[in-house]
Amino acid sequence: KTDFINFINDQEWKSIEPVSSWFGPSSLLMSSMSALFQLSMWIRHCHGYLTENVGIPVWGSYAIFALATLFSGLMLGLVSEADWLW
């Protein structure tokens, strides 16, 4: 606590370089990282629901997510290919 108070009182904060705009909390990079983290938490929640409430074995939950990943990649690929053809 005293180190922080001294840091403020002695104005040592003026000698610290500010955070780059790339790493600022409102930057595109950090917003994307936040969205990925929220997605991972949602996937974790779904995995818990499937294994604990529905009774699917862990390997079954992994298989569902693997198939969902493959299917979503296939759909994105088809959409981007169809967009290219038009």
PDB file of N, CA, C and O in Angstrom:
ATOM      1  N   LYS A   1       0.829  -1.190   0.000  1.00  0.00           N
ATOM      2  CA  LYS A   1       0.000   0.000   0.000  1.00  0.00           C
ATOM      3  C   LYS A   1       0.873   1.252   0.000  1.00  0.00           C
ATOM      4  O   LYS A   1       0.617   2.196  -0.746  1.00  0.00           O
ATOM      5  N   THR A   2       1.882   1.266   0.834  1.00  0.00           N
ATOM      6  CA  THR A   2       2.747   2.450   0.907  1.00  0.00           C
ATOM      7  C   THR A   2       3.533   2.647  -0.386  1.00  0.00           C
ATOM      8  O   THR A   2       3.788   3.779  -0.788  1.00  0.00           O
ATOM      9  N   ASP A   3       3.921   1.545  -1.034  1.00  0.00           N
ATOM     10  CA  ASP A   3       4.632   1.678  -2.318  1.00  0.00           C
ATOM     11  C   ASP A   3       3.748   2.352  -3.363  1.00  0.00           C
ATOM     12  O   ASP A   3       4.221   3.187  -4.138  1.00  0.00           O
ATOM     13  N   PHE A   4       2.482   1.997  -3.376  1.00  0.00           N
ATOM     14  CA  PHE A   4       1.564   2.612  -4.330  1.00  0.00           C
ATOM     15  C   PHE A   4       1.369   4.090  -4.024  1.00  0.00           C
ATOM     16  O   PHE A   4       1.368   4.927  -4.931  1.00  0.00           O
ATOM     17  N   ILE A   5       1.216   4.434  -2.768  1.00  0.00           N
ATOM     18  CA  ILE A   5       1.051   5.833  -2.371  1.00  0.00           C
ATOM     19  C   ILE A   5       2.294   6.638  -2.729  1.00  0.00           C
ATOM     20  O   ILE A   5       2.199   7.752  -3.257  1.00  0.00           O
ATOM     21  N   ASN A   6       3.467   6.068  -2.485  1.00  0.00           N
ATOM     22  CA  ASN A   6       4.713   6.750  -2.855  1.00  0.00           C
ATOM     23  C   ASN A   6       4.829   6.898  -4.370  1.00  0.00           C
ATOM     24  O   ASN A   6       5.332   7.899  -4.861  1.00  0.00           O
ATOM     25  N   PHE A   7       4.377   5.889  -5.103  1.00  0.00           N
ATOM     26  CA  PHE A   7       4.387   5.936  -6.562  1.00  0.00           C
ATOM     27  C   PHE A   7       3.574   7.119  -7.065  1.00  0.00           C
ATOM     28  O   PHE A   7       3.976   7.825  -7.989  1.00  0.00           O
ATOM     29  N   ILE A   8       2.433   7.370  -6.422  1.00  0.00           N
ATOM     30  CA  ILE A   8       1.573   8.489  -6.819  1.00  0.00           C
ATOM     31  C   ILE A   8       2.146   9.814  -6.332  1.00  0.00           C
ATOM     32  O   ILE A   8       2.243  10.789  -7.097  1.00  0.00           O
ATOM     33  N   ASN A   9       2.515   9.867  -5.076  1.00  0.00           N
ATOM     34  CA  ASN A   9       3.010  11.122  -4.489  1.00  0.00           C
ATOM     35  C   ASN A   9       4.305  11.595  -5.149  1.00  0.00           C
ATOM     36  O   ASN A   9       4.497  12.794  -5.349  1.00  0.00           O
ATOM     37  N   ASP A  10       5.201  10.667  -5.476  1.00  0.00           N
ATOM     38  CA  ASP A  10       6.478  11.037  -6.093  1.00  0.00           C
ATOM     39  C   ASP A  10       6.357  11.206  -7.606  1.00  0.00           C
ATOM     40  O   ASP A  10       7.347  11.498  -8.273  1.00  0.00           O
ATOM     41  N   GLN A  11       5.160  11.053  -8.122  1.00  0.00           N
ATOM     42  CA  GLN A  11       4.849  11.202  -9.545  1.00  0.00           C
ATOM     43  C   GLN A  11       5.743  10.317 -10.426  1.00  0.00           C
ATOM     44  O   GLN A  11       6.138  10.687 -11.520  1.00  0.00           O
ATOM     45  N   GLU A  12       6.008   9.105  -9.929  1.00  0.00           N
ATOM     46  CA  GLU A  12       6.782   8.148 -10.709  1.00  0.00           C
ATOM     47  C   GLU A  12       5.988   7.657 -11.918  1.00  0.00           C
ATOM     48  O   GLU A  12       6.566   7.151 -12.884  1.00  0.00           O
ATOM     49  N   TRP A  13       4.693   7.812 -11.879  1.00  0.00           N
ATOM     50  CA  TRP A  13       3.839   7.362 -12.978  1.00  0.00           C
ATOM     51  C   TRP A  13       4.121   8.130 -14.254  1.00  0.00           C
ATOM     52  O   TRP A  13       3.833   7.655 -15.353  1.00  0.00           O
ATOM     53  N   LYS A  14       4.711   9.325 -14.150  1.00  0.00           N
ATOM     54  CA  LYS A  14       5.012  10.126 -15.343  1.00  0.00           C
ATOM     55  C   LYS A  14       6.128   9.498 -16.184  1.00  0.00           C
ATOM     56  O   LYS A  14       6.216   9.758 -17.376  1.00  0.00           O
ATOM     57  N   SER A  15       6.983   8.685 -15.556  1.00  0.00           N
ATOM     58  CA  SER A  15       8.110   8.095 -16.289  1.00  0.00           C
ATOM     59  C   SER A  15       7.736   6.791 -16.994  1.00  0.00           C
ATOM     60  O   SER A  15       8.538   6.241 -17.742  1.00  0.00           O
ATOM     61  N   ILE A  16       6.510   6.314 -16.798  1.00  0.00           N
ATOM     62  CA  ILE A  16       6.085   5.063 -17.424  1.00  0.00           C
ATOM     63  C   ILE A  16       5.487   5.356 -18.794  1.00  0.00           C
ATOM     64  O   ILE A  16       4.681   6.271 -18.949  1.00  0.00           O
ATOM     65  N   GLU A  17       5.902   4.556 -19.768  1.00  0.00           N
ATOM     66  CA  GLU A  17       5.406   4.727 -21.134  1.00  0.00           C
ATOM     67  C   GLU A  17       3.949   4.269 -21.218  1.00  0.00           C
ATOM     68  O   GLU A  17       3.586   3.221 -20.696  1.00  0.00           O
ATOM     69  N   PRO A  18       3.089   5.046 -21.876  1.00  0.00           N
ATOM     70  CA  PRO A  18       1.680   4.646 -21.982  1.00  0.00           C
ATOM     71  C   PRO A  18       1.515   3.378 -22.816  1.00  0.00           C
ATOM     72  O   PRO A  18       2.349   3.039 -23.639  1.00  0.00           O
ATOM     73  N   VAL A  19       0.405   2.717 -22.600  1.00  0.00           N
ATOM     74  CA  VAL A  19       0.082   1.498 -23.335  1.00  0.00           C
ATOM     75  C   VAL A  19      -0.195   1.848 -24.796  1.00  0.00           C
ATOM     76  O   VAL A  19      -0.874   2.832 -25.088  1.00  0.00           O
ATOM     77  N   SER A  20       0.332   1.036 -25.693  1.00  0.00           N
ATOM     78  CA  SER A  20       0.105   1.242 -27.119  1.00  0.00           C
ATOM     79  C   SER A  20      -1.382   1.129 -27.432  1.00  0.00           C
ATOM     80  O   SER A  20      -2.117   0.412 -26.767  1.00  0.00           O
ATOM     81  N   SER A  21      -1.809   1.819 -28.465  1.00  0.00           N
ATOM     82  CA  SER A  21      -3.228   1.759 -28.833  1.00  0.00           C
ATOM     83  C   SER A  21      -3.642   0.352 -29.253  1.00  0.00           C
ATOM     84  O   SER A  21      -4.807  -0.012 -29.153  1.00  0.00           O
ATOM     85  N   TRP A  22      -2.678  -0.464 -29.698  1.00  0.00           N
ATOM     86  CA  TRP A  22      -2.988  -1.852 -30.061  1.00  0.00           C
ATOM     87  C   TRP A  22      -3.423  -2.665 -28.849  1.00  0.00           C
ATOM     88  O   TRP A  22      -4.205  -3.602 -28.972  1.00  0.00           O
ATOM     89  N   PHE A  23      -2.878  -2.332 -27.692  1.00  0.00           N
ATOM     90  CA  PHE A  23      -3.141  -3.114 -26.487  1.00  0.00           C
ATOM     91  C   PHE A  23      -4.070  -2.403 -25.518  1.00  0.00           C
ATOM     92  O   PHE A  23      -4.257  -2.856 -24.397  1.00  0.00           O
ATOM     93  N   GLY A  24      -4.658  -1.305 -25.932  1.00  0.00           N
ATOM     94  CA  GLY A  24      -5.616  -0.599 -25.089  1.00  0.00           C
ATOM     95  C   GLY A  24      -6.882  -1.426 -24.925  1.00  0.00           C
ATOM     96  O   GLY A  24      -7.224  -2.252 -25.771  1.00  0.00           O
ATOM     97  N   PRO A  25      -7.611  -1.231 -23.833  1.00  0.00           N
ATOM     98  CA  PRO A  25      -8.805  -2.037 -23.572  1.00  0.00           C
ATOM     99  C   PRO A  25      -9.889  -1.927 -24.642  1.00  0.00           C
ATOM    100  O   PRO A  25     -10.648  -2.856 -24.843  1.00  0.00           O
ATOM    101  N   SER A  26      -9.946  -0.816 -25.357  1.00  0.00           N
ATOM    102  CA  SER A  26     -11.001  -0.643 -26.353  1.00  0.00           C
ATOM    103  C   SER A  26     -10.511  -0.894 -27.783  1.00  0.00           C
ATOM    104  O   SER A  26     -11.236  -0.635 -28.736  1.00  0.00           O
ATOM    105  N   SER A  27      -9.295  -1.426 -27.934  1.00  0.00           N
ATOM    106  CA  SER A  27      -8.765  -1.666 -29.271  1.00  0.00           C
ATOM    107  C   SER A  27      -9.428  -2.888 -29.907  1.00  0.00           C
ATOM    108  O   SER A  27     -10.037  -3.717 -29.237  1.00  0.00           O
ATOM    109  N   LEU A  28      -9.304  -2.996 -31.204  1.00  0.00           N
ATOM    110  CA  LEU A  28      -9.863  -4.125 -31.938  1.00  0.00           C
ATOM    111  C   LEU A  28      -9.232  -5.433 -31.469  1.00  0.00           C
ATOM    112  O   LEU A  28      -9.926  -6.442 -31.308  1.00  0.00           O
ATOM    113  N   LEU A  29      -7.940  -5.423 -31.233  1.00  0.00           N
ATOM    114  CA  LEU A  29      -7.234  -6.620 -30.793  1.00  0.00           C
ATOM    115  C   LEU A  29      -7.773  -7.115 -29.451  1.00  0.00           C
ATOM    116  O   LEU A  29      -8.090  -8.296 -29.290  1.00  0.00           O
ATOM    117  N   MET A  30      -7.906  -6.223 -28.484  1.00  0.00           N
ATOM    118  CA  MET A  30      -8.387  -6.621 -27.167  1.00  0.00           C
ATOM    119  C   MET A  30      -9.873  -6.975 -27.180  1.00  0.00           C
ATOM    120  O   MET A  30     -10.314  -7.865 -26.458  1.00  0.00           O
ATOM    121  N   SER A  31     -10.647  -6.312 -28.022  1.00  0.00           N
ATOM    122  CA  SER A  31     -12.061  -6.667 -28.158  1.00  0.00           C
ATOM    123  C   SER A  31     -12.202  -8.069 -28.738  1.00  0.00           C
ATOM    124  O   SER A  31     -13.054  -8.844 -28.305  1.00  0.00           O
ATOM    125  N   SER A  32     -11.356  -8.392 -29.706  1.00  0.00           N
ATOM    126  CA  SER A  32     -11.375  -9.735 -30.290  1.00  0.00           C
ATOM    127  C   SER A  32     -10.960 -10.781 -29.265  1.00  0.00           C
ATOM    128  O   SER A  32     -11.564 -11.860 -29.189  1.00  0.00           O
ATOM    129  N   MET A  33      -9.942 -10.467 -28.482  1.00  0.00           N
ATOM    130  CA  MET A  33      -9.509 -11.394 -27.434  1.00  0.00           C
ATOM    131  C   MET A  33     -10.615 -11.614 -26.418  1.00  0.00           C
ATOM    132  O   MET A  33     -10.836 -12.728 -25.950  1.00  0.00           O
ATOM    133  N   SER A  34     -11.322 -10.559 -26.082  1.00  0.00           N
ATOM    134  CA  SER A  34     -12.440 -10.667 -25.137  1.00  0.00           C
ATOM    135  C   SER A  34     -13.548 -11.537 -25.704  1.00  0.00           C
ATOM    136  O   SER A  34     -14.114 -12.381 -24.994  1.00  0.00           O
ATOM    137  N   ALA A  35     -13.845 -11.375 -26.975  1.00  0.00           N
ATOM    138  CA  ALA A  35     -14.885 -12.187 -27.616  1.00  0.00           C
ATOM    139  C   ALA A  35     -14.480 -13.655 -27.647  1.00  0.00           C
ATOM    140  O   ALA A  35     -15.310 -14.539 -27.387  1.00  0.00           O
ATOM    141  N   LEU A  36     -13.213 -13.935 -27.930  1.00  0.00           N
ATOM    142  CA  LEU A  36     -12.743 -15.321 -27.922  1.00  0.00           C
ATOM    143  C   LEU A  36     -12.809 -15.921 -26.525  1.00  0.00           C
ATOM    144  O   LEU A  36     -13.155 -17.094 -26.350  1.00  0.00           O
ATOM    145  N   PHE A  37     -12.476 -15.129 -25.520  1.00  0.00           N
ATOM    146  CA  PHE A  37     -12.559 -15.612 -24.144  1.00  0.00           C
ATOM    147  C   PHE A  37     -14.010 -15.915 -23.775  1.00  0.00           C
ATOM    148  O   PHE A  37     -14.304 -16.943 -23.160  1.00  0.00           O
ATOM    149  N   GLN A  38     -14.925 -15.038 -24.160  1.00  0.00           N
ATOM    150  CA  GLN A  38     -16.343 -15.279 -23.873  1.00  0.00           C
ATOM    151  C   GLN A  38     -16.843 -16.521 -24.605  1.00  0.00           C
ATOM    152  O   GLN A  38     -17.621 -17.304 -24.044  1.00  0.00           O
ATOM    153  N   LEU A  39     -16.388 -16.737 -25.834  1.00  0.00           N
ATOM    154  CA  LEU A  39     -16.749 -17.936 -26.577  1.00  0.00           C
ATOM    155  C   LEU A  39     -16.231 -19.183 -25.873  1.00  0.00           C
ATOM    156  O   LEU A  39     -16.948 -20.178 -25.747  1.00  0.00           O
ATOM    157  N   SER A  40     -14.994 -19.126 -25.388  1.00  0.00           N
ATOM    158  CA  SER A  40     -14.442 -20.290 -24.690  1.00  0.00           C
ATOM    159  C   SER A  40     -15.204 -20.581 -23.402  1.00  0.00           C
ATOM    160  O   SER A  40     -15.407 -21.747 -23.051  1.00  0.00           O
ATOM    161  N   MET A  41     -15.654 -19.540 -22.706  1.00  0.00           N
ATOM    162  CA  MET A  41     -16.441 -19.756 -21.497  1.00  0.00           C
ATOM    163  C   MET A  41     -17.804 -20.348 -21.838  1.00  0.00           C
ATOM    164  O   MET A  41     -18.318 -21.203 -21.114  1.00  0.00           O
ATOM    165  N   TRP A  42     -18.397 -19.955 -22.957  1.00  0.00           N
ATOM    166  CA  TRP A  42     -19.669 -20.506 -23.375  1.00  0.00           C
ATOM    167  C   TRP A  42     -19.519 -21.981 -23.748  1.00  0.00           C
ATOM    168  O   TRP A  42     -20.350 -22.811 -23.394  1.00  0.00           O
ATOM    169  N   ILE A  43     -18.436 -22.308 -24.453  1.00  0.00           N
ATOM    170  CA  ILE A  43     -18.169 -23.700 -24.812  1.00  0.00           C
ATOM    171  C   ILE A  43     -17.954 -24.536 -23.556  1.00  0.00           C
ATOM    172  O   ILE A  43     -18.445 -25.667 -23.455  1.00  0.00           O
ATOM    173  N   ARG A  44     -17.242 -23.993 -22.590  1.00  0.00           N
ATOM    174  CA  ARG A  44     -17.027 -24.703 -21.326  1.00  0.00           C
ATOM    175  C   ARG A  44     -18.359 -24.948 -20.623  1.00  0.00           C
ATOM    176  O   ARG A  44     -18.595 -26.025 -20.068  1.00  0.00           O
ATOM    177  N   HIS A  45     -19.227 -23.940 -20.619  1.00  0.00           N
ATOM    178  CA  HIS A  45     -20.544 -24.085 -20.003  1.00  0.00           C
ATOM    179  C   HIS A  45     -21.352 -25.177 -20.715  1.00  0.00           C
ATOM    180  O   HIS A  45     -21.989 -26.016 -20.069  1.00  0.00           O
ATOM    181  N   CYS A  46     -21.329 -25.162 -22.046  1.00  0.00           N
ATOM    182  CA  CYS A  46     -22.051 -26.179 -22.813  1.00  0.00           C
ATOM    183  C   CYS A  46     -21.492 -27.572 -22.544  1.00  0.00           C
ATOM    184  O   CYS A  46     -22.253 -28.541 -22.412  1.00  0.00           O
ATOM    185  N   HIS A  47     -20.191 -27.698 -22.460  1.00  0.00           N
ATOM    186  CA  HIS A  47     -19.557 -28.985 -22.159  1.00  0.00           C
ATOM    187  C   HIS A  47     -20.014 -29.491 -20.790  1.00  0.00           C
ATOM    188  O   HIS A  47     -20.366 -30.671 -20.646  1.00  0.00           O
ATOM    189  N   GLY A  48     -20.027 -28.596 -19.802  1.00  0.00           N
ATOM    190  CA  GLY A  48     -20.501 -28.972 -18.475  1.00  0.00           C
ATOM    191  C   GLY A  48     -21.955 -29.402 -18.492  1.00  0.00           C
ATOM    192  O   GLY A  48     -22.341 -30.381 -17.835  1.00  0.00           O
ATOM    193  N   TYR A  49     -22.771 -28.687 -19.233  1.00  0.00           N
ATOM    194  CA  TYR A  49     -24.194 -29.032 -19.332  1.00  0.00           C
ATOM    195  C   TYR A  49     -24.377 -30.406 -19.976  1.00  0.00           C
ATOM    196  O   TYR A  49     -25.151 -31.235 -19.499  1.00  0.00           O
ATOM    197  N   LEU A  50     -23.650 -30.645 -21.077  1.00  0.00           N
ATOM    198  CA  LEU A  50     -23.776 -31.921 -21.784  1.00  0.00           C
ATOM    199  C   LEU A  50     -23.306 -33.096 -20.923  1.00  0.00           C
ATOM    200  O   LEU A  50     -23.920 -34.168 -20.940  1.00  0.00           O
ATOM    201  N   THR A  51     -22.235 -32.917 -20.176  1.00  0.00           N
ATOM    202  CA  THR A  51     -21.696 -34.034 -19.393  1.00  0.00           C
ATOM    203  C   THR A  51     -22.417 -34.226 -18.064  1.00  0.00           C
ATOM    204  O   THR A  51     -22.609 -35.356 -17.631  1.00  0.00           O
ATOM    205  N   GLU A  52     -22.824 -33.138 -17.414  1.00  0.00           N
ATOM    206  CA  GLU A  52     -23.425 -33.251 -16.084  1.00  0.00           C
ATOM    207  C   GLU A  52     -24.945 -33.394 -16.132  1.00  0.00           C
ATOM    208  O   GLU A  52     -25.505 -34.227 -15.420  1.00  0.00           O
ATOM    209  N   ASN A  53     -25.618 -32.625 -16.940  1.00  0.00           N
ATOM    210  CA  ASN A  53     -27.083 -32.633 -16.953  1.00  0.00           C
ATOM    211  C   ASN A  53     -27.661 -33.645 -17.935  1.00  0.00           C
ATOM    212  O   ASN A  53     -28.630 -34.324 -17.629  1.00  0.00           O
ATOM    213  N   VAL A  54     -27.081 -33.709 -19.137  1.00  0.00           N
ATOM    214  CA  VAL A  54     -27.610 -34.597 -20.158  1.00  0.00           C
ATOM    215  C   VAL A  54     -27.073 -36.018 -19.984  1.00  0.00           C
ATOM    216  O   VAL A  54     -27.739 -36.987 -20.323  1.00  0.00           O
ATOM    217  N   GLY A  55     -25.871 -36.134 -19.429  1.00  0.00           N
ATOM    218  CA  GLY A  55     -25.285 -37.456 -19.181  1.00  0.00           C
ATOM    219  C   GLY A  55     -24.437 -37.984 -20.320  1.00  0.00           C
ATOM    220  O   GLY A  55     -24.116 -39.175 -20.349  1.00  0.00           O
ATOM    221  N   ILE A  56     -24.063 -37.138 -21.241  1.00  0.00           N
ATOM    222  CA  ILE A  56     -23.189 -37.554 -22.340  1.00  0.00           C
ATOM    223  C   ILE A  56     -21.775 -37.728 -21.785  1.00  0.00           C
ATOM    224  O   ILE A  56     -21.300 -36.895 -21.009  1.00  0.00           O
ATOM    225  N   PRO A  57     -21.077 -38.812 -22.171  1.00  0.00           N
ATOM    226  CA  PRO A  57     -19.696 -38.964 -21.701  1.00  0.00           C
ATOM    227  C   PRO A  57     -18.803 -37.841 -22.241  1.00  0.00           C
ATOM    228  O   PRO A  57     -19.133 -37.190 -23.240  1.00  0.00           O
ATOM    229  N   VAL A  58     -17.687 -37.648 -21.577  1.00  0.00           N
ATOM    230  CA  VAL A  58     -16.773 -36.559 -21.962  1.00  0.00           C
ATOM    231  C   VAL A  58     -16.341 -36.710 -23.413  1.00  0.00           C
ATOM    232  O   VAL A  58     -16.326 -35.741 -24.171  1.00  0.00           O
ATOM    233  N   TRP A  59     -15.993 -37.925 -23.817  1.00  0.00           N
ATOM    234  CA  TRP A  59     -15.560 -38.121 -25.200  1.00  0.00           C
ATOM    235  C   TRP A  59     -16.691 -37.792 -26.182  1.00  0.00           C
ATOM    236  O   TRP A  59     -16.434 -37.327 -27.286  1.00  0.00           O
ATOM    237  N   GLY A  60     -17.935 -38.028 -25.780  1.00  0.00           N
ATOM    238  CA  GLY A  60     -19.068 -37.689 -26.628  1.00  0.00           C
ATOM    239  C   GLY A  60     -19.220 -36.185 -26.806  1.00  0.00           C
ATOM    240  O   GLY A  60     -19.519 -35.697 -27.896  1.00  0.00           O
ATOM    241  N   SER A  61     -18.998 -35.454 -25.705  1.00  0.00           N
ATOM    242  CA  SER A  61     -19.049 -33.994 -25.778  1.00  0.00           C
ATOM    243  C   SER A  61     -17.951 -33.463 -26.697  1.00  0.00           C
ATOM    244  O   SER A  61     -18.185 -32.573 -27.514  1.00  0.00           O
ATOM    245  N   TYR A  62     -16.752 -34.043 -26.565  1.00  0.00           N
ATOM    246  CA  TYR A  62     -15.651 -33.634 -27.446  1.00  0.00           C
ATOM    247  C   TYR A  62     -15.983 -33.930 -28.906  1.00  0.00           C
ATOM    248  O   TYR A  62     -15.674 -33.137 -29.794  1.00  0.00           O
ATOM    249  N   ALA A  63     -16.616 -35.078 -29.148  1.00  0.00           N
ATOM    250  CA  ALA A  63     -16.985 -35.437 -30.518  1.00  0.00           C
ATOM    251  C   ALA A  63     -18.012 -34.452 -31.081  1.00  0.00           C
ATOM    252  O   ALA A  63     -17.927 -34.058 -32.244  1.00  0.00           O
ATOM    253  N   ILE A  64     -18.961 -34.049 -30.252  1.00  0.00           N
ATOM    254  CA  ILE A  64     -19.966 -33.075 -30.692  1.00  0.00           C
ATOM    255  C   ILE A  64     -19.305 -31.758 -31.071  1.00  0.00           C
ATOM    256  O   ILE A  64     -19.601 -31.177 -32.125  1.00  0.00           O
ATOM    257  N   PHE A  65     -18.384 -31.281 -30.223  1.00  0.00           N
ATOM    258  CA  PHE A  65     -17.706 -30.017 -30.521  1.00  0.00           C
ATOM    259  C   PHE A  65     -16.793 -30.144 -31.737  1.00  0.00           C
ATOM    260  O   PHE A  65     -16.664 -29.195 -32.520  1.00  0.00           O
ATOM    261  N   ALA A  66     -16.170 -31.306 -31.920  1.00  0.00           N
ATOM    262  CA  ALA A  66     -15.316 -31.506 -33.099  1.00  0.00           C
ATOM    263  C   ALA A  66     -16.161 -31.466 -34.367  1.00  0.00           C
ATOM    264  O   ALA A  66     -15.794 -30.818 -35.353  1.00  0.00           O
ATOM    265  N   LEU A  67     -17.298 -32.150 -34.332  1.00  0.00           N
ATOM    266  CA  LEU A  67     -18.181 -32.136 -35.505  1.00  0.00           C
ATOM    267  C   LEU A  67     -18.753 -30.742 -35.758  1.00  0.00           C
ATOM    268  O   LEU A  67     -18.873 -30.323 -36.914  1.00  0.00           O
ATOM    269  N   ALA A  68     -19.095 -30.023 -34.695  1.00  0.00           N
ATOM    270  CA  ALA A  68     -19.603 -28.657 -34.862  1.00  0.00           C
ATOM    271  C   ALA A  68     -18.528 -27.751 -35.468  1.00  0.00           C
ATOM    272  O   ALA A  68     -18.830 -26.903 -36.323  1.00  0.00           O
ATOM    273  N   THR A  69     -17.281 -27.946 -35.049  1.00  0.00           N
ATOM    274  CA  THR A  69     -16.175 -27.161 -35.601  1.00  0.00           C
ATOM    275  C   THR A  69     -15.990 -27.472 -37.084  1.00  0.00           C
ATOM    276  O   THR A  69     -15.847 -26.557 -37.908  1.00  0.00           O
ATOM    277  N   LEU A  70     -16.004 -28.751 -37.426  1.00  0.00           N
ATOM    278  CA  LEU A  70     -15.856 -29.130 -38.832  1.00  0.00           C
ATOM    279  C   LEU A  70     -17.014 -28.615 -39.676  1.00  0.00           C
ATOM    280  O   LEU A  70     -16.817 -28.094 -40.781  1.00  0.00           O
ATOM    281  N   PHE A  71     -18.222 -28.744 -39.171  1.00  0.00           N
ATOM    282  CA  PHE A  71     -19.396 -28.292 -39.906  1.00  0.00           C
ATOM    283  C   PHE A  71     -19.391 -26.778 -40.110  1.00  0.00           C
ATOM    284  O   PHE A  71     -19.670 -26.286 -41.200  1.00  0.00           O
ATOM    285  N   SER A  72     -19.033 -26.034 -39.048  1.00  0.00           N
ATOM    286  CA  SER A  72     -19.004 -24.571 -39.189  1.00  0.00           C
ATOM    287  C   SER A  72     -17.912 -24.147 -40.171  1.00  0.00           C
ATOM    288  O   SER A  72     -18.111 -23.210 -40.953  1.00  0.00           O
ATOM    289  N   GLY A  73     -16.766 -24.830 -40.161  1.00  0.00           N
ATOM    290  CA  GLY A  73     -15.717 -24.531 -41.127  1.00  0.00           C
ATOM    291  C   GLY A  73     -16.163 -24.833 -42.550  1.00  0.00           C
ATOM    292  O   GLY A  73     -15.873 -24.074 -43.482  1.00  0.00           O
ATOM    293  N   LEU A  74     -16.890 -25.942 -42.714  1.00  0.00           N
ATOM    294  CA  LEU A  74     -17.418 -26.287 -44.023  1.00  0.00           C
ATOM    295  C   LEU A  74     -18.405 -25.233 -44.507  1.00  0.00           C
ATOM    296  O   LEU A  74     -18.351 -24.793 -45.666  1.00  0.00           O
ATOM    297  N   MET A  75     -19.291 -24.801 -43.635  1.00  0.00           N
ATOM    298  CA  MET A  75     -20.285 -23.784 -44.013  1.00  0.00           C
ATOM    299  C   MET A  75     -19.602 -22.453 -44.359  1.00  0.00           C
ATOM    300  O   MET A  75     -19.958 -21.811 -45.344  1.00  0.00           O
ATOM    301  N   LEU A  76     -18.630 -22.049 -43.562  1.00  0.00           N
ATOM    302  CA  LEU A  76     -17.910 -20.801 -43.866  1.00  0.00           C
ATOM    303  C   LEU A  76     -17.170 -20.908 -45.196  1.00  0.00           C
ATOM    304  O   LEU A  76     -17.121 -19.953 -45.973  1.00  0.00           O
ATOM    305  N   GLY A  77     -16.591 -22.070 -45.449  1.00  0.00           N
ATOM    306  CA  GLY A  77     -15.905 -22.279 -46.718  1.00  0.00           C
ATOM    307  C   GLY A  77     -16.854 -22.228 -47.896  1.00  0.00           C
ATOM    308  O   GLY A  77     -16.539 -21.644 -48.942  1.00  0.00           O
ATOM    309  N   LEU A  78     -18.026 -22.839 -47.737  1.00  0.00           N
ATOM    310  CA  LEU A  78     -19.008 -22.811 -48.820  1.00  0.00           C
ATOM    311  C   LEU A  78     -19.539 -21.406 -49.064  1.00  0.00           C
ATOM    312  O   LEU A  78     -19.737 -21.000 -50.203  1.00  0.00           O
ATOM    313  N   VAL A  79     -19.776 -20.669 -47.985  1.00  0.00           N
ATOM    314  CA  VAL A  79     -20.268 -19.296 -48.122  1.00  0.00           C
ATOM    315  C   VAL A  79     -19.226 -18.423 -48.812  1.00  0.00           C
ATOM    316  O   VAL A  79     -19.538 -17.650 -49.712  1.00  0.00           O
ATOM    317  N   SER A  80     -17.966 -18.572 -48.410  1.00  0.00           N
ATOM    318  CA  SER A  80     -16.927 -17.737 -49.032  1.00  0.00           C
ATOM    319  C   SER A  80     -16.712 -18.146 -50.480  1.00  0.00           C
ATOM    320  O   SER A  80     -16.447 -17.312 -51.333  1.00  0.00           O
ATOM    321  N   GLU A  81     -16.836 -19.442 -50.793  1.00  0.00           N
ATOM    322  CA  GLU A  81     -16.691 -19.907 -52.174  1.00  0.00           C
ATOM    323  C   GLU A  81     -17.861 -19.422 -53.023  1.00  0.00           C
ATOM    324  O   GLU A  81     -17.679 -18.982 -54.151  1.00  0.00           O
ATOM    325  N   ALA A  82     -19.082 -19.498 -52.481  1.00  0.00           N
ATOM    326  CA  ALA A  82     -20.246 -19.034 -53.221  1.00  0.00           C
ATOM    327  C   ALA A  82     -20.178 -17.535 -53.441  1.00  0.00           C
ATOM    328  O   ALA A  82     -20.577 -17.025 -54.494  1.00  0.00           O
ATOM    329  N   ASP A  83     -19.660 -16.810 -52.468  1.00  0.00           N
ATOM    330  CA  ASP A  83     -19.510 -15.365 -52.606  1.00  0.00           C
ATOM    331  C   ASP A  83     -18.497 -15.044 -53.706  1.00  0.00           C
ATOM    332  O   ASP A  83     -18.652 -14.083 -54.438  1.00  0.00           O
ATOM    333  N   TRP A  84     -17.476 -15.861 -53.822  1.00  0.00           N
ATOM    334  CA  TRP A  84     -16.454 -15.642 -54.839  1.00  0.00           C
ATOM    335  C   TRP A  84     -17.009 -15.915 -56.231  1.00  0.00           C
ATOM    336  O   TRP A  84     -16.649 -15.266 -57.202  1.00  0.00           O
ATOM    337  N   LEU A  85     -17.896 -16.908 -56.328  1.00  0.00           N
ATOM    338  CA  LEU A  85     -18.451 -17.253 -57.640  1.00  0.00           C
ATOM    339  C   LEU A  85     -19.398 -16.182 -58.165  1.00  0.00           C
ATOM    340  O   LEU A  85     -19.561 -16.039 -59.354  1.00  0.00           O
ATOM    341  N   TRP A  86     -20.052 -15.479 -57.285  1.00  0.00           N
ATOM    342  CA  TRP A  86     -21.010 -14.457 -57.721  1.00  0.00           C
ATOM    343  C   TRP A  86     -20.242 -13.293 -58.221  1.00  0.00           C
ATOM    344  O   TRP A  86     -20.395 -12.497 -58.912  1.00  0.00           O
TER     345      TRP A  86
END
